[in-house]
C-alpha atoms as a printed R data frame, in Angstrom:
    type eleno elety resid chain resno      x       y       z
1   ATOM     1    CA   MET     A     1  1.437 -15.716 -10.388
2   ATOM     2    CA   LEU     A     2  2.660 -12.075 -11.648
3   ATOM     3    CA   ILE     A     3  1.764 -11.560 -15.298
4   ATOM     4    CA   GLN     A     4  2.448  -8.600 -17.282
5   ATOM     5    CA   GLN     A     5  0.744  -7.722 -20.676
6   ATOM     6    CA   ARG     A     6  2.902  -6.710 -22.881
7   ATOM     7    CA   GLN     A     7  2.410  -3.066 -25.332
8   ATOM     8    CA   PRO     A     8  0.110  -3.185 -27.988
9   ATOM     9    CA   PHE     A     9  3.188  -1.456 -30.452
10  ATOM    10    CA   LYS     A    10  5.644  -3.991 -29.130
11  ATOM    11    CA   GLU     A    11  6.827  -6.662 -31.955
12  ATOM    12    CA   GLY     A    12  6.285 -10.101 -31.368
13  ATOM    13    CA   TRP     A    13  3.304 -10.974 -29.210
14  ATOM    14    CA   SER     A    14  2.017  -7.482 -28.754
15  ATOM    15    CA   ASN     A    15 -0.999  -6.761 -26.674
16  ATOM    16    CA   LEU     A    16 -0.893 -10.686 -24.922
17  ATOM    17    CA   TRP     A    17  0.340 -11.175 -21.512
18  ATOM    18    CA   ASP     A    18  2.912 -13.083 -20.704
19  ATOM    19    CA   LEU     A    19  4.833 -14.524 -17.588
20  ATOM    20    CA   THR     A    20  6.841 -11.614 -15.715
21  ATOM    21    CA   VAL     A    21  9.644 -10.870 -16.953
22  ATOM    22    CA   GLY     A    22 11.842 -11.349 -19.892
23  ATOM    23    CA   GLY     A    23 14.676 -10.498 -21.464
24  ATOM    24    CA   SER     A    24 18.240 -11.368 -22.375
25  ATOM    25    CA   ALA     A    25 21.749 -11.460 -21.302
26  ATOM    26    CA   VAL     A    26 24.396  -8.606 -22.613
27  ATOM    27    CA   ALA     A    27 28.196  -9.630 -22.994
28  ATOM    28    CA   GLY     A    28 29.576  -9.992 -19.622
29  ATOM    29    CA   ASP     A    29 26.547 -10.874 -17.439
30  ATOM    30    CA   THR     A    30 25.761 -13.599 -15.775
31  ATOM    31    CA   SER     A    31 22.237 -15.177 -15.696
32  ATOM    32    CA   GLN     A    32 21.682 -13.571 -12.227
33  ATOM    33    CA   GLN     A    33 22.977 -10.431 -13.244
34  ATOM    34    CA   ALA     A    34 20.500 -10.312 -16.397
35  ATOM    35    CA   ALA     A    35 17.443 -11.566 -14.307
36  ATOM    36    CA   ALA     A    36 17.790  -8.688 -11.873
37  ATOM    37    CA   ARG     A    37 18.458  -6.154 -14.499
38  ATOM    38    CA   GLU     A    38 15.207  -7.041 -16.385
39  ATOM    39    CA   LEU     A    39 13.205  -7.589 -13.247
40  ATOM    40    CA   PHE     A    40 14.310  -3.867 -12.561
41  ATOM    41    CA   GLU     A    41 13.738  -2.371 -15.959
42  ATOM    42    CA   GLU     A    42 10.680  -3.704 -16.862
43  ATOM    43    CA   ILE     A    43  8.676  -3.678 -13.373
44  ATOM    44    CA   GLY     A    44 10.911  -1.485 -11.006
45  ATOM    45    CA   LEU     A    45 11.498  -4.301  -8.744
46  ATOM    46    CA   ARG     A    46 15.008  -4.923  -7.041
47  ATOM    47    CA   TYR     A    47 15.720  -8.607  -6.005
48  ATOM    48    CA   ASP     A    48 19.268 -10.144  -5.566
49  ATOM    49    CA   PHE     A    49 19.535 -13.258  -7.466
50  ATOM    50    CA   GLU     A    50 23.148 -13.818  -6.425
51  ATOM    51    CA   GLY     A    51 23.934 -17.229  -5.763
52  ATOM    52    CA   LEU     A    52 20.746 -18.430  -6.897
53  ATOM    53    CA   ARG     A    53 20.235 -21.262  -9.147
54  ATOM    54    CA   PRO     A    54 17.940 -21.347 -11.845
55  ATOM    55    CA   HIS     A    55 14.650 -23.560 -11.203
56  ATOM    56    CA   LEU     A    56 14.741 -24.467 -14.784
57  ATOM    57    CA   THR     A    57 16.686 -24.366 -18.178
58  ATOM    58    CA   SER     A    58 15.247 -24.756 -21.219
59  ATOM    59    CA   HIS     A    59 17.542 -25.088 -24.431
60  ATOM    60    CA   PHE     A    60 17.026 -24.314 -28.030
61  ATOM    61    CA   ASP     A    61 18.937 -23.873 -31.223
62  ATOM    62    CA   GLU     A    62 19.785 -20.000 -30.808
63  ATOM    63    CA   GLY     A    63 20.497 -20.491 -26.929
64  ATOM    64    CA   PHE     A    64 18.979 -21.403 -23.273
65  ATOM    65    CA   ASP     A    65 16.541 -19.635 -21.026
66  ATOM    66    CA   ASP     A    66 17.302 -19.771 -17.160
67  ATOM    67    CA   VAL     A    67 14.207 -19.437 -15.268
68  ATOM    68    CA   TYR     A    68 14.047 -18.084 -11.662
69  ATOM    69    CA   LEU     A    69 10.738 -18.350  -9.476
70  ATOM    70    CA   ILE     A    70 10.934 -15.705  -6.779
71  ATOM    71    CA   GLU     A    71  8.812 -15.313  -3.334
72  ATOM    72    CA   ALA     A    72  8.210 -11.568  -2.870
73  ATOM    73    CA   ASP     A    73  5.619  -9.336  -1.058
74  ATOM    74    CA   ILE     A    74  4.434  -7.305  -3.939
75  ATOM    75    CA   ASP     A    75  2.378  -4.330  -4.041
76  ATOM    76    CA   LEU     A    76  1.425  -3.867  -7.604
77  ATOM    77    CA   SER     A    77  0.605  -0.050  -7.379
78  ATOM    78    CA   THR     A    78  4.264   0.554  -6.016
79  ATOM    79    CA   LEU     A    79  5.594  -1.226  -9.382
80  ATOM    80    CA   VAL     A    80  7.155   1.486 -11.863
81  ATOM    81    CA   LEU     A    81  6.207  -0.329 -15.503
82  ATOM    82    CA   GLN     A    82  8.797   0.286 -18.660
83  ATOM    83    CA   GLN     A    83  6.610   1.877 -21.031
84  ATOM    84    CA   GLU     A    84  8.186  -0.057 -23.921
85  ATOM    85    CA   GLU     A    85  7.484  -3.256 -22.869
86  ATOM    86    CA   VAL     A    86  4.888  -3.640 -19.975
87  ATOM    87    CA   GLN     A    87  1.593  -2.078 -19.920
88  ATOM    88    CA   ALA     A    88  0.298  -3.608 -17.243
89  ATOM    89    CA   VAL     A    89  0.530  -6.427 -14.327
90  ATOM    90    CA   ALA     A    90 -1.597  -8.442 -12.411
91  ATOM    91    CA   TRP     A    91 -1.894 -11.701 -10.514
92  ATOM    92    CA   ALA     A    92 -3.202 -14.824 -11.900
93  ATOM    93    CA   THR     A    93 -3.899 -18.059 -11.039
94  ATOM    94    CA   GLU     A    94 -2.737 -21.274 -12.850
95  ATOM    95    CA   GLU     A    95 -6.423 -22.031 -14.056
96  ATOM    96    CA   GLU     A    96 -6.691 -18.167 -15.148
97  ATOM    97    CA   ILE     A    97 -3.288 -18.499 -17.108
98  ATOM    98    CA   ILE     A    98 -4.051 -21.494 -19.132
99  ATOM    99    CA   ALA     A    99 -7.485 -19.779 -19.694
100 ATOM   100    CA   ARG     A   100 -5.977 -16.898 -21.789
101 ATOM   101    CA   ILE     A   101 -3.745 -19.263 -23.512
102 ATOM   102    CA   GLN     A   102 -7.091 -20.491 -24.581
103 ATOM   103    CA   ALA     A   103 -8.531 -17.599 -25.507
104 ATOM   104    CA   GLY     A   104 -5.434 -16.596 -27.218
105 ATOM   105    CA   THR     A   105 -4.875 -13.590 -24.942
106 ATOM   106    CA   PHE     A   106 -1.580 -15.378 -23.516
107 ATOM   107    CA   ILE     A   107  1.512 -15.955 -24.950
108 ATOM   108    CA   PRO     A   108  1.046 -19.761 -26.236
109 ATOM   109    CA   TYR     A   109  3.294 -21.492 -24.120
110 ATOM   110    CA   HIS     A   110  3.351 -25.362 -24.264
111 ATOM   111    CA   GLU     A   111  0.797 -26.733 -22.587
112 ATOM   112    CA   GLY     A   112  2.760 -28.349 -19.952
113 ATOM   113    CA   LEU     A   113  5.020 -25.257 -18.659
114 ATOM   114    CA   ILE     A   114  2.137 -23.189 -16.767
115 ATOM   115    CA   PRO     A   115  1.331 -26.357 -14.616
116 ATOM   116    CA   MET     A   116  4.743 -27.141 -14.208
117 ATOM   117    CA   LEU     A   117  5.828 -23.711 -13.180
118 ATOM   118    CA   PHE     A   118  2.887 -24.057 -10.428
119 ATOM   119    CA   ALA     A   119  4.273 -27.410  -9.281
120 ATOM   120    CA   LEU     A   120  7.549 -26.135  -8.767
121 ATOM   121    CA   ARG     A   121  5.700 -23.376  -6.377
122 ATOM   122    CA   LYS     A   122  4.646 -26.235  -4.208
123 ATOM   123    CA   GLN     A   123  7.819 -27.941  -4.040
124 ATOM   124    CA   ARG     A   124  9.741 -24.647  -3.257
125 ATOM   125    CA   GLY     A   125  7.655 -21.758  -1.411
126 ATOM   126    CA   ASN     A   126  5.154 -19.489  -3.325
127 ATOM   127    CA   ILE     A   127  6.026 -17.879  -6.581
128 ATOM   128    CA   THR     A   128  5.214 -14.131  -7.119
129 ATOM   129    CA   SER     A   129  7.441 -13.269 -10.049
130 ATOM   130    CA   TYR     A   130  9.062 -15.597 -12.830
131 ATOM   131    CA   ALA     A   131 12.112 -13.858 -14.702
132 ATOM   132    CA   LEU     A   132 12.588 -15.793 -18.241
133 ATOM   133    CA   LEU     A   133 16.056 -15.224 -19.539
């Protein structure tokens, strides 16, 4: 899975690794438009989410997160990282992400989320990027 490291000066979870990418919709955006915009803004990758449904939607008091798992051939050296948000990107296995969470170097997602994302990957194809909106 493609993961990204947050900038050390970014408020909230600074310097920690995270799933790629995250952001919020603005007024008038569809979930798909917001996912495409955030993916391009944070790592310079264009992807057409039109017509795609989220693989997962998580509801919470302030709103909801739509999760899209996409498959794409990505050469990390061609990505353009948003300096205000992202300092690095890397490929990581399920075990590597869980180890980073346990070591405190990855955002502490619920322990079941990462295995669930990888299980969804096995059901619907390879995951090479993640958009959390």
